[in-house]
Tab-separated table of C-alpha atoms in Angstrom:
chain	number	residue	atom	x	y	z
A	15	UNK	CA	99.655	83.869	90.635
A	16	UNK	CA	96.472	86.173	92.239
A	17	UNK	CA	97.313	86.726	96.228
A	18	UNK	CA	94.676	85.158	98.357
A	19	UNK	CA	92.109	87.103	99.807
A	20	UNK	CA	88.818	84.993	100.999
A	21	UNK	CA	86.719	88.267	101.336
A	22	UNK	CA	87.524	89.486	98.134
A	23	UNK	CA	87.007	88.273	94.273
A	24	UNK	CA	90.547	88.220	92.219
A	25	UNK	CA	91.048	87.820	88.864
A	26	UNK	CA	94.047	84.886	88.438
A	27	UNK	CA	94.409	86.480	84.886
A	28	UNK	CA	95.162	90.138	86.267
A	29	UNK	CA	95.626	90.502	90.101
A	30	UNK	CA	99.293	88.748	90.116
A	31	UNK	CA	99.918	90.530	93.513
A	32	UNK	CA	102.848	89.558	96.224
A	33	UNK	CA	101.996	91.524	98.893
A	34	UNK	CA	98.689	91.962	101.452
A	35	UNK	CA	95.268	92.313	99.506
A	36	UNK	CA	92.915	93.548	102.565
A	37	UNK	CA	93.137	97.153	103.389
A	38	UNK	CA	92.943	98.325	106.715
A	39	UNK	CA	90.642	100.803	106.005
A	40	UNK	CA	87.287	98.995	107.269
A	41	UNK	CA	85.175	100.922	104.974
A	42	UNK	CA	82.833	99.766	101.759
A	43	UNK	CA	84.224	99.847	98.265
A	44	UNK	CA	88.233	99.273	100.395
A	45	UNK	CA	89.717	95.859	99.177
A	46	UNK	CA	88.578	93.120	101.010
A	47	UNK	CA	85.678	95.269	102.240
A	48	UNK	CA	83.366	94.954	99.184
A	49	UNK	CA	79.400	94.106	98.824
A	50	UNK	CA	78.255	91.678	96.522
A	51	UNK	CA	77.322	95.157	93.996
A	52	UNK	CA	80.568	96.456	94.436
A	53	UNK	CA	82.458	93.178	93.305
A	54	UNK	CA	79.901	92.912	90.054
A	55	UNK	CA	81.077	96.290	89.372
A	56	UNK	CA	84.326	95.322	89.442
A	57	UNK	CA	83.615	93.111	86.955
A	58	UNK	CA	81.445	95.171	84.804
A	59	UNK	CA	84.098	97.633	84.379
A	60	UNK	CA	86.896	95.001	83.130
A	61	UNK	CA	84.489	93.135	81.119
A	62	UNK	CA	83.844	96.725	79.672
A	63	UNK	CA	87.294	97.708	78.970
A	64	UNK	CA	88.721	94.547	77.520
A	65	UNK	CA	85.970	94.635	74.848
A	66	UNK	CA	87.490	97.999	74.192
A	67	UNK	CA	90.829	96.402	73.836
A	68	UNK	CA	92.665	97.300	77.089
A	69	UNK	CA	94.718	94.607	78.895
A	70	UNK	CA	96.990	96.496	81.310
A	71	UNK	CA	95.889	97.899	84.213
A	72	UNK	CA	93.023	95.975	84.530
A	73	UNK	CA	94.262	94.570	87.909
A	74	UNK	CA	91.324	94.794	90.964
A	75	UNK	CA	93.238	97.085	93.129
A	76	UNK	CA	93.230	99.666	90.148
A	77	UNK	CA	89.922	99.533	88.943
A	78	UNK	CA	88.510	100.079	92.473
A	79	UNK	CA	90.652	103.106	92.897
A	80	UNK	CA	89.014	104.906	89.258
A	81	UNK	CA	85.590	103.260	91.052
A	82	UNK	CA	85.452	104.558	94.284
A	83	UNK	CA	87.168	107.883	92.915
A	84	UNK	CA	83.696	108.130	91.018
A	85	UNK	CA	81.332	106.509	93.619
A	86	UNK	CA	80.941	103.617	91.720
A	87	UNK	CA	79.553	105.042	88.611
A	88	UNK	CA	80.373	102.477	86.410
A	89	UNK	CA	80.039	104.772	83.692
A	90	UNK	CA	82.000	107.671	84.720
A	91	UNK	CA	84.563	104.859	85.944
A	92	UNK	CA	85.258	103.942	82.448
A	93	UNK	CA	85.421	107.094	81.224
A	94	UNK	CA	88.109	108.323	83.800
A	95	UNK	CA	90.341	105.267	82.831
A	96	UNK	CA	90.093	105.767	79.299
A	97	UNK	CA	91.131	109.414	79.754
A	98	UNK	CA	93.985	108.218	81.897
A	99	UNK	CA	95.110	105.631	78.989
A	100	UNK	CA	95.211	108.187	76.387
A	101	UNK	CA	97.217	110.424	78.725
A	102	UNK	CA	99.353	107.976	79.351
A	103	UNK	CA	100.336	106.921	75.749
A	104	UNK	CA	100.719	110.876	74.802
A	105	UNK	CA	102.387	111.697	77.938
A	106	UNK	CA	104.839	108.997	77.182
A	107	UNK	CA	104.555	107.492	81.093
A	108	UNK	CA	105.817	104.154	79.975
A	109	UNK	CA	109.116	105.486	78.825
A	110	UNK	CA	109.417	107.970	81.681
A	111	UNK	CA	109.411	105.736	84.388
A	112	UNK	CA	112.219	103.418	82.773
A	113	UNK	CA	114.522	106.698	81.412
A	114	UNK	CA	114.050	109.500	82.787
A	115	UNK	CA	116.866	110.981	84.722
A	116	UNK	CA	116.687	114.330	87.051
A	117	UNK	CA	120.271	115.369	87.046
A	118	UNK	CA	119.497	118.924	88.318
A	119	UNK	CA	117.386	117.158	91.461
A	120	UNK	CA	119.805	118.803	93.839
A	121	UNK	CA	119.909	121.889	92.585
A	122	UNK	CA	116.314	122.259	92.276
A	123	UNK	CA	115.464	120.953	95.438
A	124	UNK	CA	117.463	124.138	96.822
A	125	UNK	CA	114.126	126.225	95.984
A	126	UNK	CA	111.516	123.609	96.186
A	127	UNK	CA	111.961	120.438	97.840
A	128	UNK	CA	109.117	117.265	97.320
A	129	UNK	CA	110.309	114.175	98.176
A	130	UNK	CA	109.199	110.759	99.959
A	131	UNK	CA	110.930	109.490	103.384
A	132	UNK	CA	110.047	106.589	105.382
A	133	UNK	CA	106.532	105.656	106.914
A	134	UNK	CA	103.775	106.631	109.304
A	135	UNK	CA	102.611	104.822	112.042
A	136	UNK	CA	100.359	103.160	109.654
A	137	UNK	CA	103.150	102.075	107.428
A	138	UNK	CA	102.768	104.502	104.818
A	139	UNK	CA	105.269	106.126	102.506
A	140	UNK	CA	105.519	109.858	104.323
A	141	UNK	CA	105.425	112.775	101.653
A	142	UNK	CA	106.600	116.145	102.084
A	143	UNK	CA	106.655	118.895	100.368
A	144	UNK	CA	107.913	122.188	101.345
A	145	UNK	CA	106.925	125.647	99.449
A	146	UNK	CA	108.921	128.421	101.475
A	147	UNK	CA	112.214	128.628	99.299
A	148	UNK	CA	109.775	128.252	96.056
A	149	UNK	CA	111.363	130.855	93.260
A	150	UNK	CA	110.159	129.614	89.959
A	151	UNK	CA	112.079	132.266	88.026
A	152	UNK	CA	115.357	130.804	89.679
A	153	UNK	CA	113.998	127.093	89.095
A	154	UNK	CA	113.693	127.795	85.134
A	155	UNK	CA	117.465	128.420	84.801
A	156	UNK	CA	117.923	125.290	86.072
A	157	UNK	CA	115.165	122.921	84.991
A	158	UNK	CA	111.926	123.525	82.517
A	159	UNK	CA	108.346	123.140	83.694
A	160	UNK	CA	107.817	119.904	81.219
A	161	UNK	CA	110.720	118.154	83.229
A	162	UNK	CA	109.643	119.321	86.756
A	163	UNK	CA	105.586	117.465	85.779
A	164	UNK	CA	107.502	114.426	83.940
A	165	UNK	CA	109.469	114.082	87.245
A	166	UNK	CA	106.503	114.616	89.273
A	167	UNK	CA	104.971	111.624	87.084
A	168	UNK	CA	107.718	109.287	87.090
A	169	UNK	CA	107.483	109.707	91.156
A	170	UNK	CA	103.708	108.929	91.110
A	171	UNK	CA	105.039	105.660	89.505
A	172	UNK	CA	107.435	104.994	91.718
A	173	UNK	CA	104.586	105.353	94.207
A	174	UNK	CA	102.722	102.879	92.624
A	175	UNK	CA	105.237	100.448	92.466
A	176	UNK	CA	107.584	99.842	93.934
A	177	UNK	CA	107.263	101.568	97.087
A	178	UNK	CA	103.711	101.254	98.545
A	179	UNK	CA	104.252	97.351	97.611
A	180	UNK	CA	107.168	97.313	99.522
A	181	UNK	CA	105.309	99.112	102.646
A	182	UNK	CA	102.802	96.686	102.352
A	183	UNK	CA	104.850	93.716	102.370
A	184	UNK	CA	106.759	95.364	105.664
A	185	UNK	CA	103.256	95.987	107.718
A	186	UNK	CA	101.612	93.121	106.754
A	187	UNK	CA	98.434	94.990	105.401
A	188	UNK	CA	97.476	96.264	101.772
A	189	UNK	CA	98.537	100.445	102.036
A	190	UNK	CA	97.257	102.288	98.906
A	191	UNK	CA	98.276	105.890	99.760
A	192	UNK	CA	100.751	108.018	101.521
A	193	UNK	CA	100.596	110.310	105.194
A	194	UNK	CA	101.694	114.049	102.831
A	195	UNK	CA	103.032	116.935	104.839
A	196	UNK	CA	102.681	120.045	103.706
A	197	UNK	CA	105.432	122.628	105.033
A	198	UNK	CA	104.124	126.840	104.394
A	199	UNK	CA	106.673	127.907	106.606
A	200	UNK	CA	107.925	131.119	104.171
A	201	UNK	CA	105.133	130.982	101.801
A	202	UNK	CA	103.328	134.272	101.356
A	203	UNK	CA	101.409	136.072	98.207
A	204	UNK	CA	104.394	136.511	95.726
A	205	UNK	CA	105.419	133.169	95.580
A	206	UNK	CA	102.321	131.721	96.056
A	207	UNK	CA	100.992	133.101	92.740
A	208	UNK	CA	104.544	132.739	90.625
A	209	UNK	CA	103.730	128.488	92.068
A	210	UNK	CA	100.330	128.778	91.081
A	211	UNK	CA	100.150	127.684	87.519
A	212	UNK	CA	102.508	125.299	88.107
A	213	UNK	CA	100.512	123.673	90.815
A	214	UNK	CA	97.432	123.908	89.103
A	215	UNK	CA	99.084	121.696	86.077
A	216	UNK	CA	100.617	118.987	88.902
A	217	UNK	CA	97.414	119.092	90.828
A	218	UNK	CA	95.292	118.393	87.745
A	219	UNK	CA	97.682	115.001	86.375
A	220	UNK	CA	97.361	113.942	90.526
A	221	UNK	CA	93.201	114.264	90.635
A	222	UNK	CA	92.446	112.328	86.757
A	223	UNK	CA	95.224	110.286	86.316
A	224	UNK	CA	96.157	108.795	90.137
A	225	UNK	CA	93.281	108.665	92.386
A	226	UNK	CA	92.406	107.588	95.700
A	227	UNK	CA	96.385	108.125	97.031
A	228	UNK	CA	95.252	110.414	99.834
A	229	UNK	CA	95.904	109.158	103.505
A	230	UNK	CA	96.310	112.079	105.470
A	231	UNK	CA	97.631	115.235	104.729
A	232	UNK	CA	99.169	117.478	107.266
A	233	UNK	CA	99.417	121.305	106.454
A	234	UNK	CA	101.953	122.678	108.523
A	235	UNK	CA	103.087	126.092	109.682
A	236	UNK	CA	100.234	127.086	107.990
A	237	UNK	CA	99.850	131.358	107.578
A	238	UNK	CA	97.059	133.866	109.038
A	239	UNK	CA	93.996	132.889	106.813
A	240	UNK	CA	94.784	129.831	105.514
A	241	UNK	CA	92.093	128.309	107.540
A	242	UNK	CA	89.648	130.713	106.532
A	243	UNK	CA	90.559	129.774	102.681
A	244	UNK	CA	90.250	126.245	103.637
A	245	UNK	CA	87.015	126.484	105.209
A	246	UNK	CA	85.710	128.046	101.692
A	247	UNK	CA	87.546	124.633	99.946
A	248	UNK	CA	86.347	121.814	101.620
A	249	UNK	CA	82.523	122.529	101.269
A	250	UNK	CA	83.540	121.294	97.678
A	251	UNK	CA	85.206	118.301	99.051
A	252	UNK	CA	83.972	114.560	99.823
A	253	UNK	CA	83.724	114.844	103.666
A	254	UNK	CA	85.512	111.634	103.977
A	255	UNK	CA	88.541	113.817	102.400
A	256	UNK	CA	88.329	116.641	105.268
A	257	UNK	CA	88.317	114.469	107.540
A	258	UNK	CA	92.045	113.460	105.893
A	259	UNK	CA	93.535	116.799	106.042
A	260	UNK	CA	94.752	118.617	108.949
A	261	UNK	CA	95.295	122.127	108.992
A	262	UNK	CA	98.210	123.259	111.598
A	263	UNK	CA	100.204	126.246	112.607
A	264	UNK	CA	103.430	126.309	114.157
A	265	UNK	CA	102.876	124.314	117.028
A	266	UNK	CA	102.185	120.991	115.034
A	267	UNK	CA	104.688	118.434	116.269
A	268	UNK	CA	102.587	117.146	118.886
A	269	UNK	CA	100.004	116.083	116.405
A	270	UNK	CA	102.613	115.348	113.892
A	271	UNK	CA	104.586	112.697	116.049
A	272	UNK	CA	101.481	111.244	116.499
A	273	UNK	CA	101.478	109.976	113.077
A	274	UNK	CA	105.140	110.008	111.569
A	275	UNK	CA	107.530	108.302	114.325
A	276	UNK	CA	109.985	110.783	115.909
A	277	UNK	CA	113.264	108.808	114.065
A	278	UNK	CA	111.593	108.634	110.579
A	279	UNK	CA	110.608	112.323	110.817
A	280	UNK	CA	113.756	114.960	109.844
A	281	UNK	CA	114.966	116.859	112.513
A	282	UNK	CA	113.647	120.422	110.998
A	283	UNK	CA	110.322	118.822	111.373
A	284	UNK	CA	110.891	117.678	115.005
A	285	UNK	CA	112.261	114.197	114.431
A	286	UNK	CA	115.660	112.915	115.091
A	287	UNK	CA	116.469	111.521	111.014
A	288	UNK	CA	119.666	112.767	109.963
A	289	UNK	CA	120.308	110.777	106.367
A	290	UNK	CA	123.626	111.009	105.169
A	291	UNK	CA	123.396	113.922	102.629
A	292	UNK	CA	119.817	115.010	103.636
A	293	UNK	CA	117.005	113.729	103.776
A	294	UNK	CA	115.352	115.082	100.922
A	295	UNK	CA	117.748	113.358	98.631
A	296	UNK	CA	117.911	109.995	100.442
A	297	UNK	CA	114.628	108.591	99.115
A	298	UNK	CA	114.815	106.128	102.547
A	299	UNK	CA	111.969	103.572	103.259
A	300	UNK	CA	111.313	100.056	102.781
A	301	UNK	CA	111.375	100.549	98.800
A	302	UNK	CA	115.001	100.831	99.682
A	303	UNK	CA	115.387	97.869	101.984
A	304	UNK	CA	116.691	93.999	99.867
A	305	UNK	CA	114.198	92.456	102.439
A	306	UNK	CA	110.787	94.344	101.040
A	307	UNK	CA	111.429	95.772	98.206
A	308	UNK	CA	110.970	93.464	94.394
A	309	UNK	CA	111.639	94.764	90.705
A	310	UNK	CA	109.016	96.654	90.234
A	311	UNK	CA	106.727	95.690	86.784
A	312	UNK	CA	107.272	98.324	85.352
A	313	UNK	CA	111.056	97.403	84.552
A	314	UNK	CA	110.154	93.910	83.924
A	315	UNK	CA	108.509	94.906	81.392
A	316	UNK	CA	111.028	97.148	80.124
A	317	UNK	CA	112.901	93.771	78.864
A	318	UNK	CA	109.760	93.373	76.533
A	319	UNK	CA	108.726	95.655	73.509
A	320	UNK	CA	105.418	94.576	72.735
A	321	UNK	CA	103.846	94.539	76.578
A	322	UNK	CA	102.052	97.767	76.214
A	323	UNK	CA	100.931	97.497	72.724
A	324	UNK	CA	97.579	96.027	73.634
A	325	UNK	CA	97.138	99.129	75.634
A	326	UNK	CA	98.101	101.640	72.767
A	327	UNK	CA	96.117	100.025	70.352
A	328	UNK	CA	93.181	100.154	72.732
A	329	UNK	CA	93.541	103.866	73.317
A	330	UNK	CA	93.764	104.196	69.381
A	331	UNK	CA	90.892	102.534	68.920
A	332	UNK	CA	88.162	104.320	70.992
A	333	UNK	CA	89.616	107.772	70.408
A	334	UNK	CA	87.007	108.422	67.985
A	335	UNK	CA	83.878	106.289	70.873
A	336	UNK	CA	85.957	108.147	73.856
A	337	UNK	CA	85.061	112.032	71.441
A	338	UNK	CA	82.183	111.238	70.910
A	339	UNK	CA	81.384	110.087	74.767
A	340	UNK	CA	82.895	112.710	76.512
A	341	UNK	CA	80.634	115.279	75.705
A	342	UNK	CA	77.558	113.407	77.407
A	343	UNK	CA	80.208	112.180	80.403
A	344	UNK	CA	81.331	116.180	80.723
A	345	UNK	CA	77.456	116.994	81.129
A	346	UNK	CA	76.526	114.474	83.710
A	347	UNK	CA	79.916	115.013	85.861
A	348	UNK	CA	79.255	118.527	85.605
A	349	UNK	CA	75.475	118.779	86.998
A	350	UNK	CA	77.331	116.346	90.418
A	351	UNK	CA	80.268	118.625	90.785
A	352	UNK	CA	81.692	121.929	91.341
A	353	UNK	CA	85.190	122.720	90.555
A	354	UNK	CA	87.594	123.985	93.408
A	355	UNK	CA	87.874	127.680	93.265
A	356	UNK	CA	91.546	128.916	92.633
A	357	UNK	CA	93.667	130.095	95.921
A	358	UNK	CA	92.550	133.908	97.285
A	359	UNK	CA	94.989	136.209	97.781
A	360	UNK	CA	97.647	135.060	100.275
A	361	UNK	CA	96.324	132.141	100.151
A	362	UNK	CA	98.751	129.353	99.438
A	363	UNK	CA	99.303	126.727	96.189
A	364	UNK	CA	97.476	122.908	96.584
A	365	UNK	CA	99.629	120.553	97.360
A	366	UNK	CA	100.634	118.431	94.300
A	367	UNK	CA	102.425	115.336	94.487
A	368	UNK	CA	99.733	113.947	97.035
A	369	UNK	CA	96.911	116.633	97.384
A	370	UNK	CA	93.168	115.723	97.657
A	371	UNK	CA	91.651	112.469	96.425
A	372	UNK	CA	87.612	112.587	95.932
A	373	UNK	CA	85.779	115.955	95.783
A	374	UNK	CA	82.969	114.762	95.509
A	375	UNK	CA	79.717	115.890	97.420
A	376	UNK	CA	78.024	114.915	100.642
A	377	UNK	CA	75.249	113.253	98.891
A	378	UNK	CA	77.104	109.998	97.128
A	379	UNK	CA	76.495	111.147	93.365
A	380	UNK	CA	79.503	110.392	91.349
A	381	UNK	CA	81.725	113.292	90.910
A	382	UNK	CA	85.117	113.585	89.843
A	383	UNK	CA	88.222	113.509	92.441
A	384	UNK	CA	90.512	116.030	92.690
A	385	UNK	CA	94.021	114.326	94.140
């Protein structure tokens, strides 16, 4: 059964949510924040895609993420979900998010920690990410690059569901993305370029394939220059996104505890959490918690075969439209965009698991987003 949400048109056949509709974010194109265009679009766009043959993630919340990720270019909308539905079946997300299993977590997280723990102030799943132990050479005798990105994806879908559901449900208000700190404490120009390529591959699934996940990001202990590299960055950046990301040296837990409360934030940070076995392995929030947390859909459907044949048949079909398409889409994206330049020297890695969300320029065109 659709949630409720007077200020907002739901689709009973799709938006089968049980948790808080309205974001917080008072801000056009948010849910529960749209114009009378923006809800026709809405519509446009699944009207679009089901006579393509898609019927999964055709839910509201979704398509407004791939909409305002492209300013509402209908158009370029389509085209980004279509791309994401034909990564999807060759990526083989479906199956990840039910099997996978990351044995060697621990032993990787030794060089190169990433993990979620507890919320914001906001309610938001808190990110971090830390690239000072990073030693990819060491990493490889332990793991392989193609299980490092298919971990990084099944976490995006954990994201997805079940734990910003379960945040939601706790605060009371729809929460689409996640407060992501960035620790640089130890990172300087060898490992920054032995991360790079690496990065670059993570960055590029998190800016096409899961949009719009961006709350804040906090860049902490941050090295000599770094500022002077981001500076250079964010002129190719939405200004809505700078406004997101906060760049910080070593005297950041004032700024920090304003945003992450002092016991959800790990004591190395300047919080008082001390999870049993670390925090980096404890994977602690309300995801976790009987009270918030519901199977996610994801393993529902797990008990049922056929549920995303629709979808693979759909992306089947308009290979051969989506070729001949993309051409003309590449052009028009290409004359509203620039693409980030790659890090300077010293400079340090994006972050991946939640980095940027819309690059897209001052003047409203639609432009791709780079998560």
């Amino acid at each position: 059964m659709a949630a409720e949400n007077p200020t907002m048109k739901l689709d009973p056949k799709y938006d089968d949510y049980d948790y808080p509709t309205t974001s917080p974010n008072v801000q056009s194109g948010h849910p529960g924040h749209l114009t009378p265009e923006q809800d026709a679009q809405v519509h446009q766009l699944r009207m679009i895609l089901e006579q393509l043959g898609y019927k999964e993630r055709l839910d509201t919340l979704t398509l407004l993420r791939f909409l305002r990720a492209r300013k509402f270019n209908v158009e370029l909308s389509k085209q980004m979900f279509i791309d994401s539905e034909k990564w999807r079946k060759e990526f083989g997300v479906d199956d990840l998010v039910r099997n996978f299993k990351y044995e060697e977590k621990p032993q990787v997280f030794a060089y190169y920690p990433q993990y979620y723990h507890k919320t914001d102030k906001a309610g938001r799943p808190v990110y971090i990410e830390q690239l000072g132990k990073i030693d990819l050479a060491a990493m490889y005798k332990i793991t392989t690059a193609e299980r490092m990105l298919q971990n990084l994806v099944v976490e995006y879908e954990k994201l997805s569901d079940p734990r910003l559901p379960a945040c939601a449900r706790k605060s009371g208000n729809l929460l689409e993305t996640c407060c992501s700190i960035m620790d640089m404490k130890g990172v300087g120009l060898a490992k920054a370029n032995s991360a790079y390529n690496y990065v670059r591959q993570a960055t590029t699934l998190s800016q096409n394939y899961y949009p719009e996940r961006l709350g804040k990001l906090y860049v902490i202990n941050a090295p000599w220059g770094f500022s002077t590299v981001f500076s250079v960055v964010k002129g190719f950046l939405d200004p809505v996104t700078v406004d997101k990301i906060h760049i910080l040296g070593s005297n950041y837990q004032a700024e920090l505890l304003a945003q992450v409360p002092k016991e959800n934030l790990p004591t190395q940070f300047g919080g008082t959490c001390t999870c049993p076995g670390g925090c980096e392995l404890s994977d602690d929030g309300p995801w976790k918690d009987p009270q918030w947390v519901r199977p996610p859909k994801w393993a529902k459907q797990a008990a049922d075969p056929s549920a995303n044949t629709a979808t693979a048949t759909a992306t089947a079909t308009t290979t051969t439209e989506d070729d001949e398409r993309k051409e003309k889409t590449k052009g028009e994206a290409a004359t509203e965009s620039a693409p980030a330049p790659a890090p300077a020297a010293g400079a340090a890695p994006i972050p991946t698991t939640q980095s940027v969300d819309a690059a897209a320029p001052a003047n409203g065109t639609a432009a791709p987003a780079p998560a």
